[in-house]
Amino acid sequence: DQQVKQNSPSLSVQEGRISILNCDYTNSMFDYFLWYKKYPAEGPTFLISISSIKDKNEDGRFTVFLNKSAKHLSLHIVPSQPGDSAVYFCAASKYSGGGADGLTFGKGTHLIIQP
Amino acid sequence: DTEVTQTPKHLVMGMTNKKSLKCEQHMGHRAMYWYKQKAKKPPELMFVYSYEKLSINESVPSRFSPECPNSSLLNLHLHALQPEDSALYLCASRSTTGKTYGYTFGSGTRLTVV
């Protein structure tokens, strides 16, 4: 059973426009959510995160929104740039205070920024 | 130093070989992880070490043997692997104190089993 879902395998957006990547989760124990960007044959690069006690976190061009009641989060990138073309993974964590659970990843969304 | 370093970057091994993957970080993170990523799939958690002790083993076959010799190093010993074990193996670390939740990933070891 997939606990973190990214239902769009790919997304094409024109340069300068807003990119919106979506993610849904099923496990209500998740209390921390992260977005990673990944290029082929490289490790994931951390982008932005959000705690379950917040509904929005912003960092430069990246904003993550969390709707706990809907178990849904989204990543907004504005304006989109050619260098943003990559696979974006949504990930979730259950922080077991003092300990450290691993991340559960969605399947990823391939973002393509068109010039 | 804010990196997780993995060596080697590429490894080709036969099914009867024994090899090891190495992961190193000097950020003082006391949680370290091994993930496996197959092509066009998300990373899947294999092992979690917390304070140098194995805390999570996600039912990984015994041909994969993790080791955490100290707080900066994490090894993955490989023996009698199968071709389907070919994948990108990712190491990650994370702080277990304060409110720093971010995981830092290495660039991975691309493993091919022949």
mmCIF file of N, CA and C in Angstrom, chain A residues 17-103:
data_model
loop_
_atom_site.group_PDB
_atom_site.id
_atom_site.type_symbol
_atom_site.label_atom_id
_atom_site.label_comp_id
_atom_site.label_asym_id
_atom_site.label_seq_id
_atom_site.Cartn_x
_atom_site.Cartn_y
_atom_site.Cartn_z
ATOM 1 N N ARG A 17 6.268 30.620 -15.745
ATOM 2 C CA ARG A 17 4.957 30.353 -15.161
ATOM 3 C C ARG A 17 5.131 29.635 -13.823
ATOM 4 N N ILE A 18 4.011 29.367 -13.172
ATOM 5 C CA ILE A 18 4.036 28.656 -11.906
ATOM 6 C C ILE A 18 3.952 27.143 -12.143
ATOM 7 N N SER A 19 4.798 26.409 -11.436
ATOM 8 C CA SER A 19 4.718 24.943 -11.436
ATOM 9 C C SER A 19 4.075 24.517 -10.122
ATOM 10 N N ILE A 20 3.098 23.633 -10.212
ATOM 11 C CA ILE A 20 2.436 23.118 -9.005
ATOM 12 C C ILE A 20 2.517 21.604 -9.016
ATOM 13 N N LEU A 21 3.223 21.073 -8.046
ATOM 14 C CA LEU A 21 3.362 19.619 -7.920
ATOM 15 C C LEU A 21 2.569 19.164 -6.700
ATOM 16 N N ASN A 22 1.822 18.102 -6.874
ATOM 17 C CA ASN A 22 0.921 17.641 -5.824
ATOM 18 C C ASN A 22 1.344 16.320 -5.218
ATOM 19 N N CYS A 23 0.922 16.129 -3.978
ATOM 20 C CA CYS A 23 1.284 14.928 -3.233
ATOM 21 C C CYS A 23 0.175 14.619 -2.234
ATOM 22 N N ASP A 24 -0.210 13.359 -2.138
ATOM 23 C CA ASP A 24 -1.212 12.938 -1.156
ATOM 24 C C ASP A 24 -0.604 11.853 -0.276
ATOM 25 N N TYR A 25 -1.060 11.789 0.950
ATOM 26 C CA TYR A 25 -0.561 10.752 1.846
ATOM 27 C C TYR A 25 -1.723 10.112 2.593
ATOM 28 N N THR A 26 -1.485 8.905 3.060
ATOM 29 C CA THR A 26 -2.564 8.175 3.723
ATOM 30 C C THR A 26 -2.305 7.964 5.211
ATOM 31 N N ASN A 27 -1.052 8.011 5.624
ATOM 32 C CA ASN A 27 -0.715 7.694 7.010
ATOM 33 C C ASN A 27 -0.800 8.956 7.881
ATOM 34 N N SER A 28 -1.751 9.000 8.776
ATOM 35 C CA SER A 28 -1.954 10.185 9.620
ATOM 36 C C SER A 28 -0.855 10.339 10.683
ATOM 37 N N MET A 29 0.041 9.356 10.792
ATOM 38 C CA MET A 29 1.158 9.459 11.735
ATOM 39 C C MET A 29 2.301 10.308 11.178
ATOM 40 N N PHE A 30 2.290 10.550 9.887
ATOM 41 C CA PHE A 30 3.342 11.397 9.319
ATOM 42 C C PHE A 30 3.237 12.795 9.916
ATOM 43 N N ASP A 31 4.367 13.333 10.364
ATOM 44 C CA ASP A 31 4.316 14.673 10.958
ATOM 45 C C ASP A 31 5.327 15.633 10.337
ATOM 46 N N TYR A 32 5.984 15.170 9.307
ATOM 47 C CA TYR A 32 6.962 16.044 8.653
ATOM 48 C C TYR A 32 7.042 15.657 7.199
ATOM 49 N N PHE A 33 7.045 16.669 6.328
ATOM 50 C CA PHE A 33 6.995 16.424 4.895
ATOM 51 C C PHE A 33 8.102 17.211 4.196
ATOM 52 N N LEU A 34 8.675 16.582 3.191
ATOM 53 C CA LEU A 34 9.816 17.189 2.517
ATOM 54 C C LEU A 34 9.646 17.034 1.009
ATOM 55 N N TRP A 35 10.253 17.946 0.288
ATOM 56 C CA TRP A 35 10.340 17.845 -1.164
ATOM 57 C C TRP A 35 11.822 17.775 -1.551
ATOM 58 N N TYR A 36 12.103 16.832 -2.446
ATOM 59 C CA TYR A 36 13.449 16.661 -2.950
ATOM 60 C C TYR A 36 13.428 16.760 -4.462
ATOM 61 N N LYS A 37 14.533 17.246 -4.985
ATOM 62 C CA LYS A 37 14.740 17.338 -6.421
ATOM 63 C C LYS A 37 15.826 16.347 -6.783
ATOM 64 N N LYS A 38 15.659 15.646 -7.890
ATOM 65 C CA LYS A 38 16.654 14.630 -8.222
ATOM 66 C C LYS A 38 16.964 14.627 -9.708
ATOM 67 N N TYR A 39 18.256 14.637 -10.013
ATOM 68 C CA TYR A 39 18.728 14.432 -11.370
ATOM 69 C C TYR A 39 19.148 12.969 -11.512
ATOM 70 N N PRO A 40 19.143 12.440 -12.740
ATOM 71 C CA PRO A 40 19.527 11.035 -12.930
ATOM 72 C C PRO A 40 20.897 10.715 -12.353
ATOM 73 N N ALA A 41 21.031 9.552 -11.735
ATOM 74 C CA ALA A 41 22.288 9.051 -11.198
ATOM 75 C C ALA A 41 22.882 9.952 -10.108
ATOM 76 N N GLU A 42 22.070 10.796 -9.513
ATOM 77 C CA GLU A 42 22.531 11.595 -8.373
ATOM 78 C C GLU A 42 21.619 11.344 -7.190
ATOM 79 N N GLY A 43 22.095 11.705 -5.994
ATOM 80 C CA GLY A 43 21.249 11.610 -4.831
ATOM 81 C C GLY A 43 20.232 12.732 -4.810
ATOM 82 N N PRO A 44 19.125 12.550 -4.079
ATOM 83 C CA PRO A 44 18.124 13.611 -3.972
ATOM 84 C C PRO A 44 18.702 14.837 -3.265
ATOM 85 N N THR A 45 18.297 15.998 -3.725
ATOM 86 C CA THR A 45 18.713 17.264 -3.121
ATOM 87 C C THR A 45 17.520 17.886 -2.407
ATOM 88 N N PHE A 46 17.709 18.183 -1.136
ATOM 89 C CA PHE A 46 16.629 18.737 -0.327
ATOM 90 C C PHE A 46 16.222 20.122 -0.848
ATOM 91 N N LEU A 47 14.911 20.336 -0.950
ATOM 92 C CA LEU A 47 14.398 21.622 -1.404
ATOM 93 C C LEU A 47 13.761 22.411 -0.267
ATOM 94 N N ILE A 48 12.730 21.811 0.315
ATOM 95 C CA ILE A 48 11.939 22.528 1.298
ATOM 96 C C ILE A 48 11.148 21.506 2.107
ATOM 97 N N SER A 49 10.813 21.881 3.325
ATOM 98 C CA SER A 49 10.067 20.957 4.183
ATOM 99 C C SER A 49 8.983 21.712 4.932
ATOM 100 N N ILE A 50 8.103 20.941 5.562
ATOM 101 C CA ILE A 50 7.052 21.551 6.361
ATOM 102 C C ILE A 50 6.656 20.600 7.473
ATOM 103 N N SER A 51 6.486 21.143 8.649
ATOM 104 C CA SER A 51 6.010 20.377 9.787
ATOM 105 C C SER A 51 4.494 20.320 9.759
ATOM 106 N N SER A 52 3.943 19.280 10.360
ATOM 107 C CA SER A 52 2.482 19.126 10.332
ATOM 108 C C SER A 52 1.745 20.182 11.153
ATOM 109 N N ILE A 53 2.481 20.969 11.929
ATOM 110 C CA ILE A 53 1.819 22.019 12.711
ATOM 111 C C ILE A 53 1.675 23.307 11.906
ATOM 112 N N LYS A 54 2.211 23.307 10.704
ATOM 113 C CA LYS A 54 2.117 24.486 9.851
ATOM 114 C C LYS A 54 1.297 24.162 8.610
ATOM 115 N N ASP A 55 0.848 25.205 7.915
ATOM 116 C CA ASP A 55 0.147 24.955 6.659
ATOM 117 C C ASP A 55 0.866 25.571 5.462
ATOM 118 N N LYS A 56 1.927 26.281 5.729
ATOM 119 C CA LYS A 56 2.664 26.904 4.620
ATOM 120 C C LYS A 56 4.104 27.146 5.043
ATOM 121 N N ASN A 57 5.010 26.929 4.107
ATOM 122 C CA ASN A 57 6.407 27.292 4.321
ATOM 123 C C ASN A 57 6.967 27.791 2.999
ATOM 124 N N GLU A 58 7.682 28.896 3.078
ATOM 125 C CA GLU A 58 8.158 29.539 1.860
ATOM 126 C C GLU A 58 9.664 29.718 1.918
ATOM 127 N N ASP A 59 10.325 29.470 0.793
ATOM 128 C CA ASP A 59 11.772 29.666 0.709
ATOM 129 C C ASP A 59 12.102 30.081 -0.708
ATOM 130 N N GLY A 60 12.253 31.381 -0.879
ATOM 131 C CA GLY A 60 12.574 31.888 -2.208
ATOM 132 C C GLY A 60 11.456 31.603 -3.192
ATOM 133 N N ARG A 61 11.808 30.929 -4.292
ATOM 134 C CA ARG A 61 10.796 30.619 -5.313
ATOM 135 C C ARG A 61 9.918 29.423 -4.950
ATOM 136 N N PHE A 62 10.243 28.751 -3.869
ATOM 137 C CA PHE A 62 9.552 27.517 -3.495
ATOM 138 C C PHE A 62 8.641 27.749 -2.294
ATOM 139 N N THR A 63 7.404 27.280 -2.445
ATOM 140 C CA THR A 63 6.443 27.330 -1.344
ATOM 141 C C THR A 63 5.768 25.969 -1.237
ATOM 142 N N VAL A 64 5.684 25.454 -0.035
ATOM 143 C CA VAL A 64 4.971 24.203 0.191
ATOM 144 C C VAL A 64 3.735 24.502 1.029
ATOM 145 N N PHE A 65 2.622 23.939 0.595
ATOM 146 C CA PHE A 65 1.351 24.092 1.306
ATOM 147 C C PHE A 65 0.923 22.724 1.826
ATOM 148 N N LEU A 66 0.414 22.706 3.048
ATOM 149 C CA LEU A 66 -0.062 21.458 3.641
ATOM 150 C C LEU A 66 -1.510 21.595 4.069
ATOM 151 N N ASN A 67 -2.341 20.674 3.617
ATOM 152 C CA ASN A 67 -3.735 20.601 4.040
ATOM 153 C C ASN A 67 -3.909 19.279 4.785
ATOM 154 N N LYS A 68 -3.814 19.355 6.113
ATOM 155 C CA LYS A 68 -3.831 18.130 6.916
ATOM 156 C C LYS A 68 -5.147 17.391 6.819
ATOM 157 N N SER A 69 -6.249 18.129 6.781
ATOM 158 C CA SER A 69 -7.553 17.464 6.745
ATOM 159 C C SER A 69 -7.720 16.663 5.466
ATOM 160 N N ALA A 70 -7.138 17.169 4.381
ATOM 161 C CA ALA A 70 -7.222 16.464 3.101
ATOM 162 C C ALA A 70 -6.047 15.523 2.893
ATOM 163 N N LYS A 71 -5.084 15.540 3.807
ATOM 164 C CA LYS A 71 -3.840 14.754 3.659
ATOM 165 C C LYS A 71 -3.218 15.043 2.297
ATOM 166 N N HIS A 72 -3.028 16.309 2.043
ATOM 167 C CA HIS A 72 -2.544 16.746 0.737
ATOM 168 C C HIS A 72 -1.511 17.847 0.924
ATOM 169 N N LEU A 73 -0.456 17.765 0.132
ATOM 170 C CA LEU A 73 0.488 18.877 0.102
ATOM 171 C C LEU A 73 0.867 19.192 -1.335
ATOM 172 N N SER A 74 1.318 20.423 -1.524
ATOM 173 C CA SER A 74 1.704 20.828 -2.871
ATOM 174 C C SER A 74 2.950 21.698 -2.800
ATOM 175 N N LEU A 75 3.717 21.633 -3.859
ATOM 176 C CA LEU A 75 4.919 22.449 -4.007
ATOM 177 C C LEU A 75 4.678 23.421 -5.155
ATOM 178 N N HIS A 76 4.833 24.709 -4.868
ATOM 179 C CA HIS A 76 4.695 25.733 -5.879
ATOM 180 C C HIS A 76 6.077 26.314 -6.197
ATOM 181 N N ILE A 77 6.374 26.384 -7.470
ATOM 182 C CA ILE A 77 7.633 26.990 -7.905
ATOM 183 C C ILE A 77 7.282 28.159 -8.813
ATOM 184 N N VAL A 78 7.691 29.362 -8.369
ATOM 185 C CA VAL A 78 7.357 30.511 -9.213
ATOM 186 C C VAL A 78 8.448 31.577 -9.117
ATOM 187 N N PRO A 79 8.948 32.107 -10.227
ATOM 188 C CA PRO A 79 8.683 31.630 -11.579
ATOM 189 C C PRO A 79 9.507 30.389 -11.886
ATOM 190 N N SER A 80 8.995 29.540 -12.751
ATOM 191 C CA SER A 80 9.713 28.328 -13.140
ATOM 192 C C SER A 80 10.875 28.691 -14.064
ATOM 193 N N GLN A 81 11.999 27.998 -13.844
ATOM 194 C CA GLN A 81 13.203 28.238 -14.640
ATOM 195 C C GLN A 81 13.663 26.944 -15.288
ATOM 196 N N PRO A 82 14.401 27.031 -16.398
ATOM 197 C CA PRO A 82 14.860 25.799 -17.075
ATOM 198 C C PRO A 82 15.620 24.847 -16.157
ATOM 199 N N GLY A 83 16.386 25.402 -15.224
ATOM 200 C CA GLY A 83 17.148 24.560 -14.292
ATOM 201 C C GLY A 83 16.282 23.802 -13.321
ATOM 202 N N ASP A 84 14.997 24.110 -13.293
ATOM 203 C CA ASP A 84 14.075 23.387 -12.403
ATOM 204 C C ASP A 84 13.663 22.041 -12.993
ATOM 205 N N SER A 85 13.981 21.803 -14.246
ATOM 206 C CA SER A 85 13.623 20.529 -14.878
ATOM 207 C C SER A 85 14.350 19.381 -14.179
ATOM 208 N N ALA A 86 13.589 18.488 -13.583
ATOM 209 C CA ALA A 86 14.139 17.372 -12.800
ATOM 210 C C ALA A 86 12.960 16.524 -12.325
ATOM 211 N N VAL A 87 13.274 15.463 -11.616
ATOM 212 C CA VAL A 87 12.235 14.676 -10.949
ATOM 213 C C VAL A 87 12.098 15.185 -9.520
ATOM 214 N N TYR A 88 10.882 15.428 -9.107
ATOM 215 C CA TYR A 88 10.608 15.937 -7.764
ATOM 216 C C TYR A 88 9.909 14.853 -6.942
ATOM 217 N N PHE A 89 10.497 14.562 -5.804
ATOM 218 C CA PHE A 89 9.928 13.562 -4.908
ATOM 219 C C PHE A 89 9.332 14.237 -3.685
ATOM 220 N N CYS A 90 8.144 13.813 -3.353
ATOM 221 C CA CYS A 90 7.525 14.160 -2.088
ATOM 222 C C CYS A 90 7.894 13.057 -1.103
ATOM 223 N N ALA A 91 8.206 13.414 0.130
ATOM 224 C CA ALA A 91 8.583 12.411 1.131
ATOM 225 C C ALA A 91 7.970 12.776 2.471
ATOM 226 N N ALA A 92 7.729 11.772 3.280
ATOM 227 C CA ALA A 92 7.107 11.984 4.585
ATOM 228 C C ALA A 92 7.865 11.212 5.646
ATOM 229 N N SER A 93 7.787 11.740 6.861
ATOM 230 C CA SER A 93 8.525 11.142 7.967
ATOM 231 C C SER A 93 7.666 11.121 9.219
ATOM 232 N N LYS A 94 7.861 10.078 10.016
ATOM 233 C CA LYS A 94 7.282 10.039 11.370
ATOM 234 C C LYS A 94 8.443 10.251 12.320
ATOM 235 N N TYR A 95 8.499 11.429 12.935
ATOM 236 C CA TYR A 95 9.623 11.693 13.815
ATOM 237 C C TYR A 95 9.371 11.048 15.162
ATOM 238 N N SER A 96 10.094 10.003 15.434
ATOM 239 C CA SER A 96 9.933 9.336 16.724
ATOM 240 C C SER A 96 10.932 9.942 17.678
ATOM 241 N N GLY A 97 10.523 11.009 18.333
ATOM 242 C CA GLY A 97 11.342 11.889 19.168
ATOM 243 C C GLY A 97 12.569 11.255 19.787
ATOM 244 N N GLY A 98 13.743 11.754 19.411
ATOM 245 C CA GLY A 98 14.982 11.162 19.879
ATOM 246 C C GLY A 98 15.503 10.150 18.902
ATOM 247 N N GLY A 99 14.601 9.431 18.287
ATOM 248 C CA GLY A 99 15.016 8.488 17.266
ATOM 249 C C GLY A 99 14.864 9.108 15.898
ATOM 250 N N ALA A 100 14.867 8.342 14.875
ATOM 251 C CA ALA A 100 14.803 8.907 13.527
ATOM 252 C C ALA A 100 14.287 7.857 12.561
ATOM 253 N N ASP A 101 13.026 7.930 12.223
ATOM 254 C CA ASP A 101 12.503 7.055 11.183
ATOM 255 C C ASP A 101 13.026 7.486 9.830
ATOM 256 N N GLY A 102 12.979 6.586 8.886
ATOM 257 C CA GLY A 102 13.378 6.934 7.535
ATOM 258 C C GLY A 102 12.254 7.649 6.816
ATOM 259 N N LEU A 103 12.524 8.028 5.588
ATOM 260 C CA LEU A 103 11.559 8.720 4.749
ATOM 261 C C LEU A 103 10.789 7.730 3.903
#
